[in-house]
CSV table of C-alpha atoms in Angstrom, one decimal:
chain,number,residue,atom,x,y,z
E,1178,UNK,CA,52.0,111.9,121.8
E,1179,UNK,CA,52.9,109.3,119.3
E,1180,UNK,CA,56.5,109.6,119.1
E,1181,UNK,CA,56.5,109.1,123.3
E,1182,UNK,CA,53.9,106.0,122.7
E,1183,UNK,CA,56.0,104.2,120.0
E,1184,UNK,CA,59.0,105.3,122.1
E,1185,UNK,CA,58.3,103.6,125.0
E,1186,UNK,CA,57.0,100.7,123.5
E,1187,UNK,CA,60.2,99.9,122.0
E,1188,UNK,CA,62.3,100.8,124.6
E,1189,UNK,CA,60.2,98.4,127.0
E,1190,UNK,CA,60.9,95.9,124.3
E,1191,UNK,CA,64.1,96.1,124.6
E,1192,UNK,CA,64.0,95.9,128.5
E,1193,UNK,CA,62.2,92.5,128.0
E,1194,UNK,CA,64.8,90.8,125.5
E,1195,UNK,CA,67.7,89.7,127.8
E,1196,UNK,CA,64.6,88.4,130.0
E,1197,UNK,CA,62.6,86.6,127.0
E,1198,UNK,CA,66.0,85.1,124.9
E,1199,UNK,CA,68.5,84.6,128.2
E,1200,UNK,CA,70.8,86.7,126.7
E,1201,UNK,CA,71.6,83.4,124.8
E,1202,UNK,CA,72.7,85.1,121.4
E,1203,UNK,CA,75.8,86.5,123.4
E,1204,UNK,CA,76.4,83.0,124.3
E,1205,UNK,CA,76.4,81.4,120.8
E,1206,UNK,CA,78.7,83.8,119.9
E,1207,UNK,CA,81.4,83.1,122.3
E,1208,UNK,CA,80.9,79.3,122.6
E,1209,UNK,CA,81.0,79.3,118.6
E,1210,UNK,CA,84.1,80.9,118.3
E,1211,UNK,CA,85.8,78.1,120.4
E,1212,UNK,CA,87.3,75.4,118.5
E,1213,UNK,CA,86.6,72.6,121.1
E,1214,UNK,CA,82.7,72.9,120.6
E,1215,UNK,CA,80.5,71.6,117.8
E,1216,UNK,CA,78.6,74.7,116.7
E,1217,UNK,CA,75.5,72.6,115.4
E,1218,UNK,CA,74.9,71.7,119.1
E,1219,UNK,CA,75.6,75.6,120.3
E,1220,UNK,CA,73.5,77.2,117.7
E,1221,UNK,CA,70.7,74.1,118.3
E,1222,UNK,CA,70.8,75.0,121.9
E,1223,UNK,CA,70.6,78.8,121.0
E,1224,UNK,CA,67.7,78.3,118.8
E,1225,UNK,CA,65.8,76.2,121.0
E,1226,UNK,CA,66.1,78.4,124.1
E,1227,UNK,CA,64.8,80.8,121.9
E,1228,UNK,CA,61.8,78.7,121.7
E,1229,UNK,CA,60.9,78.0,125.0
E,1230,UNK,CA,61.9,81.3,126.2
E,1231,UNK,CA,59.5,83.1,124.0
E,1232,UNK,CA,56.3,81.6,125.5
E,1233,UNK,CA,57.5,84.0,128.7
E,1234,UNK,CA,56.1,86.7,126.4
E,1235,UNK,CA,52.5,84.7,126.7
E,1236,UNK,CA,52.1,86.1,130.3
E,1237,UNK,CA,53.7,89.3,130.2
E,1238,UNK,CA,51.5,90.5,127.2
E,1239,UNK,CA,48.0,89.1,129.3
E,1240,UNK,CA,49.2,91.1,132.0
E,1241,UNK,CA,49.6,94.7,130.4
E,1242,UNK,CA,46.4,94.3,128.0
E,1243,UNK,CA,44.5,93.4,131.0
E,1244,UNK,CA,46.3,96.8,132.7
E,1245,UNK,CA,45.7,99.0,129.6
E,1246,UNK,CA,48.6,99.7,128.7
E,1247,UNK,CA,50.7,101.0,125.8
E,1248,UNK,CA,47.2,101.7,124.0
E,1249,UNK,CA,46.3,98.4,122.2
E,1250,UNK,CA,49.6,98.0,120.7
E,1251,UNK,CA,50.8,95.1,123.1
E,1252,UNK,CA,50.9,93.0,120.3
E,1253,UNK,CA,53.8,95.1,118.7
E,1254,UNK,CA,56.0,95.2,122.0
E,1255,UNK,CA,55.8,90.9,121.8
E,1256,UNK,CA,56.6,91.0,118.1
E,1257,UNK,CA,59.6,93.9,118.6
E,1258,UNK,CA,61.0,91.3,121.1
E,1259,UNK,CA,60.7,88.0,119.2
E,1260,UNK,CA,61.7,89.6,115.7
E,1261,UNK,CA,65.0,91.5,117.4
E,1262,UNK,CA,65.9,88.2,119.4
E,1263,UNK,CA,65.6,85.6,116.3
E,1264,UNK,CA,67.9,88.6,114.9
E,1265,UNK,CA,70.7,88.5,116.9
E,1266,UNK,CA,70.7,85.1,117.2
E,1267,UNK,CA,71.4,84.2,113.7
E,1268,UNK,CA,74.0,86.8,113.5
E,1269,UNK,CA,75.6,86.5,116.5
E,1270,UNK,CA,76.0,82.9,114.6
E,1271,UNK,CA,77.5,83.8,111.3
E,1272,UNK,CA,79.9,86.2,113.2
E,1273,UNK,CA,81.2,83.5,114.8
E,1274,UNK,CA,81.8,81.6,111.5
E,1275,UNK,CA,83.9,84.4,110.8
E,1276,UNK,CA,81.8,85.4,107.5
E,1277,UNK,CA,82.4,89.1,108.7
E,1278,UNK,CA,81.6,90.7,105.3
E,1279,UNK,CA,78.3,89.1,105.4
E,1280,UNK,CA,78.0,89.8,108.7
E,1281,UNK,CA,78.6,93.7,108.0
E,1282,UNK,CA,76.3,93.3,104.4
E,1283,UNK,CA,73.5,92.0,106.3
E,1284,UNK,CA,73.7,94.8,109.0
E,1285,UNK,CA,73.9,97.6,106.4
E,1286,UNK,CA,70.8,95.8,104.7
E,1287,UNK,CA,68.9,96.4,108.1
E,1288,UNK,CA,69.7,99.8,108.1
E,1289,UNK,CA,68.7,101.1,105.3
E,1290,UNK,CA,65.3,98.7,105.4
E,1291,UNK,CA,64.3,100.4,108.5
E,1292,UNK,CA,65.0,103.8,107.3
E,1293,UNK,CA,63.2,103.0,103.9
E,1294,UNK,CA,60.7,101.7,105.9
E,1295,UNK,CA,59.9,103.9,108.3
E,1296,UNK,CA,60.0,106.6,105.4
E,1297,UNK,CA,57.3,104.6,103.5
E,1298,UNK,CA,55.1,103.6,107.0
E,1299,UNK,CA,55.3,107.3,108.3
E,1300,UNK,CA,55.6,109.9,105.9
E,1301,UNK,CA,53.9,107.8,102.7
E,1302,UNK,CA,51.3,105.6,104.4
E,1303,UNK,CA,50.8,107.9,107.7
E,1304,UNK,CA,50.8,105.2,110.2
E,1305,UNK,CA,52.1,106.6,113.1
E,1306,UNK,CA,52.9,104.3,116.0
E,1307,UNK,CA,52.2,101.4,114.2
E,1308,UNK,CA,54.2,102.3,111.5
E,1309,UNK,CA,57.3,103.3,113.9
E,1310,UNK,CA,57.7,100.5,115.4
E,1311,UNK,CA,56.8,98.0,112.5
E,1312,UNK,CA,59.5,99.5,110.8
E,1313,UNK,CA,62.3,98.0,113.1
E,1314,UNK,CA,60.1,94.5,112.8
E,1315,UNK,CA,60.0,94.0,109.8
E,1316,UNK,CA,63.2,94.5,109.1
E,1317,UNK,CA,64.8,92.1,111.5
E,1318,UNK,CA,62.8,90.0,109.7
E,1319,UNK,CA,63.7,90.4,106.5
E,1320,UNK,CA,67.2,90.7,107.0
E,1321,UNK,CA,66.9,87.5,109.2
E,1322,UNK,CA,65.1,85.7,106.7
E,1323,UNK,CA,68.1,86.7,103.8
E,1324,UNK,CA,70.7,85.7,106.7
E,1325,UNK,CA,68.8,81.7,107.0
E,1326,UNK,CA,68.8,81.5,103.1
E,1327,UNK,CA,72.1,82.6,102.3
E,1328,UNK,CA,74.0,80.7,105.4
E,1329,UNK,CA,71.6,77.2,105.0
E,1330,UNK,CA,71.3,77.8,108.6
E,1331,UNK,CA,68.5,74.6,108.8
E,1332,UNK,CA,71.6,72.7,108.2
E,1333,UNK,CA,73.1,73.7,111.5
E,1334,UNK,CA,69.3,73.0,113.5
E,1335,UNK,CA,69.6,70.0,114.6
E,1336,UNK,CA,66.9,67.7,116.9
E,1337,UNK,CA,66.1,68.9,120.5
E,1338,UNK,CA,66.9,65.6,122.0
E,1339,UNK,CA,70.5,65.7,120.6
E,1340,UNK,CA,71.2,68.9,122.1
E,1341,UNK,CA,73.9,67.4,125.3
E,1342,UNK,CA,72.8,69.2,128.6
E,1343,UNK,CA,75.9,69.9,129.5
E,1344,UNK,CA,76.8,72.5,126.7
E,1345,UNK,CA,73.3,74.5,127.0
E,1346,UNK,CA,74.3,74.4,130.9
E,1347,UNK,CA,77.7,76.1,130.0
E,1348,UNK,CA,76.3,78.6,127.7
E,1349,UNK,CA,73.1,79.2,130.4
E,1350,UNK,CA,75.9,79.8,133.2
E,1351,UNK,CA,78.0,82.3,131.2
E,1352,UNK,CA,74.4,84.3,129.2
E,1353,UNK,CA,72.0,84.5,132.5
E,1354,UNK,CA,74.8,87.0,134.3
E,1355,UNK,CA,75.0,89.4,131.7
E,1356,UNK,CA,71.3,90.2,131.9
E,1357,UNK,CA,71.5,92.5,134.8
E,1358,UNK,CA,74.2,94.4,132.9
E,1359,UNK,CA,72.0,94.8,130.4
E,1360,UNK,CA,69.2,96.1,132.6
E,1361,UNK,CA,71.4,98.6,133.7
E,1362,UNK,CA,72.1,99.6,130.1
E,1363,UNK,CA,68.9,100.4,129.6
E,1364,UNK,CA,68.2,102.3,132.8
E,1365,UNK,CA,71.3,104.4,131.7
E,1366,UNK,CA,69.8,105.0,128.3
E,1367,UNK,CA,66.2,105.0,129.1
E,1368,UNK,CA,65.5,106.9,132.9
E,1369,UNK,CA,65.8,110.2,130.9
E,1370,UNK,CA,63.0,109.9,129.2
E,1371,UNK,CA,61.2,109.0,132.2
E,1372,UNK,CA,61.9,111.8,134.1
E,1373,UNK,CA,61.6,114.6,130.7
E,1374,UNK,CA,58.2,112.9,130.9
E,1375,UNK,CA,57.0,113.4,134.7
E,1376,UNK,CA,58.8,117.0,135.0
E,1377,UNK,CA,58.1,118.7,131.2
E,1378,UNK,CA,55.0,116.5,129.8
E,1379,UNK,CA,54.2,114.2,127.4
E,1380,UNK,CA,55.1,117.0,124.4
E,1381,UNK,CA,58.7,117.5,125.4
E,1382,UNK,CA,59.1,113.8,126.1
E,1383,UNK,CA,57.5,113.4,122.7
E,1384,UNK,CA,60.2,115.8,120.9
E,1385,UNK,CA,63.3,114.0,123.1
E,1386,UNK,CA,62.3,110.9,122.0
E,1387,UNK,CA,62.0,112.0,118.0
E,1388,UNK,CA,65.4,113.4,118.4
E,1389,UNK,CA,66.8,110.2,119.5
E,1390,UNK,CA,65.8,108.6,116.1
E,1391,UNK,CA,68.5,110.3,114.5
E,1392,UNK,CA,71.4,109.3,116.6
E,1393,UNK,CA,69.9,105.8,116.5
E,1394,UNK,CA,71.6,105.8,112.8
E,1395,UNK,CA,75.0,106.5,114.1
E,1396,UNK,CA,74.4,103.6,116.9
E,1397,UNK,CA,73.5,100.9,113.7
E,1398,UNK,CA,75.9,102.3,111.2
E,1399,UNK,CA,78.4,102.4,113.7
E,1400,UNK,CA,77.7,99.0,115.2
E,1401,UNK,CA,78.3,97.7,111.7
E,1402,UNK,CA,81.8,98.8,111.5
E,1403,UNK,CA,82.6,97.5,115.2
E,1404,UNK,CA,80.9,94.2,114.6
E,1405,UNK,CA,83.2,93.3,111.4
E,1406,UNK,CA,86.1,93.2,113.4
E,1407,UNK,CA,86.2,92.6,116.6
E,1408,UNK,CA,85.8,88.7,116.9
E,1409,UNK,CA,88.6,87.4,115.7
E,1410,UNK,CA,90.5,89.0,118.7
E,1411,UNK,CA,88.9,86.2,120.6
E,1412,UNK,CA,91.3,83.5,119.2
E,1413,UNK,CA,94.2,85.9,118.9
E,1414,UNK,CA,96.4,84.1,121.0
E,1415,UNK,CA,99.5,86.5,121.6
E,1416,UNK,CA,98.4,89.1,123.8
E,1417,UNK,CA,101.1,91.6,121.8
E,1418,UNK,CA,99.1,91.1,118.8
E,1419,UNK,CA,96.0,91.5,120.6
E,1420,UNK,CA,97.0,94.9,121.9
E,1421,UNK,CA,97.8,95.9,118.6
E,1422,UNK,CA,95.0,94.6,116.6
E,1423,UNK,CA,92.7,96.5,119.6
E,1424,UNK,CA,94.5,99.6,118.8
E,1425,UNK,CA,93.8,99.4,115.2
E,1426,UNK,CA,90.3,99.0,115.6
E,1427,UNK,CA,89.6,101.2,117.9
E,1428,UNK,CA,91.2,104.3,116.3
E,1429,UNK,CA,89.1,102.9,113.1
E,1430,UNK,CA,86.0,102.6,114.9
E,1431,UNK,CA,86.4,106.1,116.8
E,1432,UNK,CA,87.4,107.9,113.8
E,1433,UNK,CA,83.6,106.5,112.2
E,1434,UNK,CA,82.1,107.8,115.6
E,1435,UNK,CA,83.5,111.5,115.1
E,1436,UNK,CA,83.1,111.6,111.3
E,1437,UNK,CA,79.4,110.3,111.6
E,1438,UNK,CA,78.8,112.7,115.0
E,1439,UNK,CA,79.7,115.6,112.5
E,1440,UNK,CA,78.3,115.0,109.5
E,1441,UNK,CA,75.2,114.3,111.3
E,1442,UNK,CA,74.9,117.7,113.0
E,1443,UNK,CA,75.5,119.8,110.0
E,1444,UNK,CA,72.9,117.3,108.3
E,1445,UNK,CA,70.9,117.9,111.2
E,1446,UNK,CA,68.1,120.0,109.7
E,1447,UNK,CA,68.1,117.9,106.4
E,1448,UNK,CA,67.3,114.7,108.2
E,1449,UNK,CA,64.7,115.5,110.5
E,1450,UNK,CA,62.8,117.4,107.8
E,1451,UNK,CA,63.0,114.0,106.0
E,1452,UNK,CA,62.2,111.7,108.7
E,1453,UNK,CA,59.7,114.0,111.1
E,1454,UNK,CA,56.3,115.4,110.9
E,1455,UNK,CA,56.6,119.0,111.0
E,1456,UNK,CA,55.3,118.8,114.7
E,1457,UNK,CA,58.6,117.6,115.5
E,1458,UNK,CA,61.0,120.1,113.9
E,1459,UNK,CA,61.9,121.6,117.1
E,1460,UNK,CA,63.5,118.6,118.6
E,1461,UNK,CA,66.3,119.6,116.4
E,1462,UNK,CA,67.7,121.5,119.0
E,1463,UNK,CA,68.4,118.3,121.4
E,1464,UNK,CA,70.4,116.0,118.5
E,1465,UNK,CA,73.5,117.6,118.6
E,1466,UNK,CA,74.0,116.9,122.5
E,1467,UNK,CA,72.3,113.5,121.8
E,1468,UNK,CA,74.6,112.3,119.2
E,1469,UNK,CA,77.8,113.3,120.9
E,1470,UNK,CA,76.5,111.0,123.6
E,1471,UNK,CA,75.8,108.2,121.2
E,1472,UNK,CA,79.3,108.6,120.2
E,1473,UNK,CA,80.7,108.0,123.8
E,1474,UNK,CA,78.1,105.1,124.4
E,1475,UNK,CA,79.4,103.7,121.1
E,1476,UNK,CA,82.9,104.2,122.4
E,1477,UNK,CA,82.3,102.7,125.7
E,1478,UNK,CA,80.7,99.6,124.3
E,1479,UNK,CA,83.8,98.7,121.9
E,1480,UNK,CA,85.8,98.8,125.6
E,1481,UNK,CA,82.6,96.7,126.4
E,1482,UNK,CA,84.4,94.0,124.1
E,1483,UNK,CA,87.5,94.2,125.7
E,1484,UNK,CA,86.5,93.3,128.6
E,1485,UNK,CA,84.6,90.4,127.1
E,1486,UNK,CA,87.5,88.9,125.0
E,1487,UNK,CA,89.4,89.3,128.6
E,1488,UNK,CA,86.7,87.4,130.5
E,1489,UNK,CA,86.3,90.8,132.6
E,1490,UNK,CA,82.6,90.3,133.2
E,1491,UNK,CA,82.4,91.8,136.4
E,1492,UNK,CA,84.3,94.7,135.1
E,1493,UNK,CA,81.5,95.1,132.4
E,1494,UNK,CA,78.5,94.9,135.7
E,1495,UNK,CA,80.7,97.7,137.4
E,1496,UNK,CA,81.1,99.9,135.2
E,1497,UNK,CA,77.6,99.3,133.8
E,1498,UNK,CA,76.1,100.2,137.5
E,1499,UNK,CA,77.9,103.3,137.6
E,1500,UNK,CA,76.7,104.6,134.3
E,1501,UNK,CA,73.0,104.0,135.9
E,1502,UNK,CA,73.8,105.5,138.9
E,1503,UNK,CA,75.1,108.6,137.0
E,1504,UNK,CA,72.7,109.0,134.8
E,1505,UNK,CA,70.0,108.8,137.1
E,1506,UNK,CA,71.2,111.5,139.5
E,1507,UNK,CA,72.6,113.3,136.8
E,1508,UNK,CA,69.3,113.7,135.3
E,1509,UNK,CA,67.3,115.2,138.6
E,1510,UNK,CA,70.1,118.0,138.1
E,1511,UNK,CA,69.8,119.1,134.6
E,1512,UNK,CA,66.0,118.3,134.2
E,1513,UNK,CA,63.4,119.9,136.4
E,1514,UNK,CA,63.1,123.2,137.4
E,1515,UNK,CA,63.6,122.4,141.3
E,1516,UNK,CA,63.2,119.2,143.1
E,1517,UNK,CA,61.9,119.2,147.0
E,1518,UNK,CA,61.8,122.4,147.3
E,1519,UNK,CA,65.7,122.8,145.6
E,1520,UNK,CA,66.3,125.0,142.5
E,1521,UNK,CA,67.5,122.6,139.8
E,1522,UNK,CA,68.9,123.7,136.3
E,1523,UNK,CA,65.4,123.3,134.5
E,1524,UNK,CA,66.8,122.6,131.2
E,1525,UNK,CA,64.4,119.6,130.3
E,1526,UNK,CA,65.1,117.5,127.2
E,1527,UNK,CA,68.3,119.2,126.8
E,1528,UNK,CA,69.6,118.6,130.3
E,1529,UNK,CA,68.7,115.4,129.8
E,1530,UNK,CA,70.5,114.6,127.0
E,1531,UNK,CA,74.0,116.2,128.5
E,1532,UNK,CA,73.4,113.8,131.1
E,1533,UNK,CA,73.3,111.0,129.1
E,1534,UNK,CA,76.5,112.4,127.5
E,1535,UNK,CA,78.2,113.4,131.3
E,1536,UNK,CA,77.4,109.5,132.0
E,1537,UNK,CA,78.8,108.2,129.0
E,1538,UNK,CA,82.3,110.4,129.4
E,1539,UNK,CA,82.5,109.1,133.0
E,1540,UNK,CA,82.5,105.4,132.5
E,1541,UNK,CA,84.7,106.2,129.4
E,1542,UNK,CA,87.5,107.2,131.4
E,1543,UNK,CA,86.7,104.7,134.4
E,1544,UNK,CA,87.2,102.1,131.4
E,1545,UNK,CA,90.2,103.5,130.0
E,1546,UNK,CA,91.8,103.7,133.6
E,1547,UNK,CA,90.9,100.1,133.7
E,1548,UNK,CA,92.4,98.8,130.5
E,1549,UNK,CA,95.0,100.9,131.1
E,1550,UNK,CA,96.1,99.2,133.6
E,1551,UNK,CA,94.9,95.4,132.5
E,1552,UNK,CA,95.4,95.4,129.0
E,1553,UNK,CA,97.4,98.7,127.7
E,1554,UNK,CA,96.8,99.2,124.8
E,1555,UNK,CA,97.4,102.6,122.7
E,1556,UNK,CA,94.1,104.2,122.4
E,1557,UNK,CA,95.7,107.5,120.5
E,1558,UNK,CA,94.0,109.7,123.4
E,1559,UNK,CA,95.4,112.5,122.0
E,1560,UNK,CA,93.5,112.3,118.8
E,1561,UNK,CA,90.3,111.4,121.0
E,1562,UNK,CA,90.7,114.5,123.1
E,1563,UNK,CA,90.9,116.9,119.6
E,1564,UNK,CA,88.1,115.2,118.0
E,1565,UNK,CA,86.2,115.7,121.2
E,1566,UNK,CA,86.8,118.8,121.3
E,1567,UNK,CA,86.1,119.8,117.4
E,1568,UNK,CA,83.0,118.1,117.7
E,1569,UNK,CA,82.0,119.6,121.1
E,1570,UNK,CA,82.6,123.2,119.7
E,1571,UNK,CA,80.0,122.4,116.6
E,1572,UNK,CA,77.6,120.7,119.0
E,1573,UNK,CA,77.6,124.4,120.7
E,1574,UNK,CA,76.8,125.9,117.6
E,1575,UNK,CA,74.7,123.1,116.7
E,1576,UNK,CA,72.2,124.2,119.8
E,1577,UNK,CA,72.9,127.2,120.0
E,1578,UNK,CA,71.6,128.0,116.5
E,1579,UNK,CA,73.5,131.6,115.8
E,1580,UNK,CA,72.8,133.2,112.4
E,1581,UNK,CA,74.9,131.5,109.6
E,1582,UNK,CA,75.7,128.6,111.9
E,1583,UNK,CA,75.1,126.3,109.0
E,1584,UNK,CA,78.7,128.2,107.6
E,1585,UNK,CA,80.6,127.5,111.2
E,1586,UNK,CA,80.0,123.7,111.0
E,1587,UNK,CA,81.3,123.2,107.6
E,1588,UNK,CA,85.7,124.3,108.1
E,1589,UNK,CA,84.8,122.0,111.3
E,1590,UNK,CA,83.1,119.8,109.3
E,1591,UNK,CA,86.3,119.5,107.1
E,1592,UNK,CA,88.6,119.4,109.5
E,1593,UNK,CA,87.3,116.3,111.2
E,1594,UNK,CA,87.1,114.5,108.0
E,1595,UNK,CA,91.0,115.5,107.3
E,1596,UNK,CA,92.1,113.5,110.6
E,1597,UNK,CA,90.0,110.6,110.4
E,1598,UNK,CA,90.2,110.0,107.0
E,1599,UNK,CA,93.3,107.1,107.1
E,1600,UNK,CA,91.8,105.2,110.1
E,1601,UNK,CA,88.5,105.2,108.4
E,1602,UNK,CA,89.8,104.0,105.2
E,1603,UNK,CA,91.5,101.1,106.9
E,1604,UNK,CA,88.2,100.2,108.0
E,1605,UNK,CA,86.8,100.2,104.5
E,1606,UNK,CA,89.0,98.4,103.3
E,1607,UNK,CA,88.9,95.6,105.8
E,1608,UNK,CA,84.9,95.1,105.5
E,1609,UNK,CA,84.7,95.4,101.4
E,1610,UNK,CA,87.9,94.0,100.4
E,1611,UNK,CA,88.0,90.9,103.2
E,1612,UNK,CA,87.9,87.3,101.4
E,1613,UNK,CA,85.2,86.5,104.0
């Protein structure tokens, strides 16, 4: 099934990255925020990890064409990695610099490339897997290529022999850690597909892993939003104005989450009979439950930044482990029919994708007992708990499909938009109107 092929490749992709790049992007970004260290030498060092890294790939990619695997397209899993890597290094860069308009330009820019593209490599030229995963390639690479040109980022390269030891050592000793959180990440938000694939088959594995395409817009557009803000919380020095800034942001950023969760399932139809083959109409049914999940992965990786401004990096492995471990268990409940002899739910891609959403909503509230009690800040959980809750009821309607449930959505619809509407504008604002 194509959409399970190109799925997996990707997904293996992004297993790889923390491995290939040392996670060394989230290092530039912190060391070149601080104003003690010259960010030629922590971008250099960066760049040139990035380098030697890389050649890791050389191996790994002998080793599965010599096992046969992912059909011949090898070649796209090593340039997935190496073109989403060189990514996130340059703008993990210019975030730093605090050109946070840019910063959100360029992300919109790779948005709508990748969703002009895949329309163009799928629909127009009909080049299935290739086309899929090319899409998200090429434009990393385009949007990296606009980021080096408009930044003069050769200016900040400098020679490999000038880069001092001692600050790649620094930035090696805080990056190599986080790369088991990031494995566990990816367990949490990739063992469903796994197991939809051993107990339902390649075909239902196939339509789960369409559907997750659409959510996949939220995750980018939303990232956009949370990206143009939260950095300069790292040199915020008064903790009161921390707290406060936090607040802002993340009733900004939650109200996005919501608005886009909503608009998205009453689009629903529209956008998968845009973006799918009509093969893969039927994984309609499993976006609704998908994207409220996105929402509370979203929401749980803005807390994700808390922790990191706060230096709470074992707080981020913890809680990181138990969203695995959730996920994982959760997902031999909801998925198969029974399992060793033991009647299970049997609700295939569906139960897997209220896992996902179960696992999500459980490390949300371990995290927001944690920061509660570390760095309160107001979180407005009322608001959370009725926009939850508005959204939950058209995700039931969503997938449950009654007659005229297109007309249900839409007072919902409204509704949402009417409470979010003055955090979300705040957030407009602050990424058109910025000087920077």
């Amino acid at each position: 099934d194509m959409y399970s092929t190109a799925d997996l490749i990707t997904q293996t992709a992004k297993l790889l990255r923390p491995f290939v790049s040392l996670s060394i992007s989230e290092a530039i970004f912190r060391f070149a925020l601080d104003r003690n260290e010259d960010k030629k030498q922590v971008f250099s060092a960066g760049i040139y990890t990035y380098a030697v890294g890389s050649l890791i790939l050389v191996p790994i990619i002998l080793v599965l064409s010599l096992l046969g695997l992912f059909e011949g397209y090898v070649y796209l899993l090593a340039l997935y990695v190496l073109a989403a890597n060189i990514h996130g290094i340059c703008t993990m860069y210019i975030r730093s610099k605090d050109h946070y308009r840019f910063f959100a330009i360029q992300g919109i820019i790779n948005t709508l490339t990748m969703v002009g593209l895949n329309i163009l490599f799928l629909a127009g030229l009909e080049m299935g897997i290739e086309g899929y995963v090319l899409s998200g390639i090429v434009a990393d690479l385009i949007t990296t290529v606009i980021v080096f040109i408009k930044e003069k980022l050769w200016r900040d390269i400098i020679s490999p022999f000038k880069v001092k030891g001692d600050v790649l050592k620094k930035m090696l000793k805080f990056s190599i850690p986080i790369i088991p959180t990031h494995v566990l990440w990816w367990v949490t938000n990739v063992s469903d597909r796994y197991v939809v694939r051993y107990f339902s088959g390649d075909v239902e594995n196939g339509l789960y892993s369409a559907a997750y395409k659409i959510p996949s817009l939220l995750v980018l557009v939303c990232s956009i939003f949370i990206q143009a803000w939260n950095f300069s919380s790292v040199k915020e020095e008064n903790e009161e104005e921390r707290k406060s800034f936090f607040s802002t942001v993340f009733s900004a950023y939650s109200a996005v989450q919501f608005l886009g969760c909503s608009a998205i399932m009453l689009f629903g139809d529209v956008l998968v009979r845009i973006l799918f083959d009509p093969a893969y109409y039927s994984s309609v049914r499993f976006i609704p439950m998908l994207i409220i999940a996105t929402a509370f992965s979203s929401l749980v990786t803005f807390q994700g930044s808390v922790y990191t401004v706060n230096k709470k990096s074992m707080h981020l492995l913890y809680t990181a482990l138990i969203a695995a471990g959730a996920n994982v268990i959760l997902n031999f409940i909801f998925v198969p029919e029974s399992l060793f002899g033991v009647r299970m739910l049997g609700l295939g891609g569906l139960g897997a994708a209220i896992a996902t959403f179960l696992s999500y909503a459980i490390v949300f509230v371990v995290r927001t007992v944690n920061i509660k009690r570390d760095f309160p800040f107001d979180m407005k959980l009322p608001m959370l708990t009725v926009n939850t809750l508005i959204v939950g009821a058209q995700c039931v309607i969503a997938t449950l499909r009654p007659t005229g449930y297109i007309l249900y959505q839409i007072p919902l619809f409204i509704i949402v938009t009417a409470i979010n509407f003055k955090p979300l504008w705040t957030t407009v604002k602050k990424i058109l109107f910025s000087k920077k």
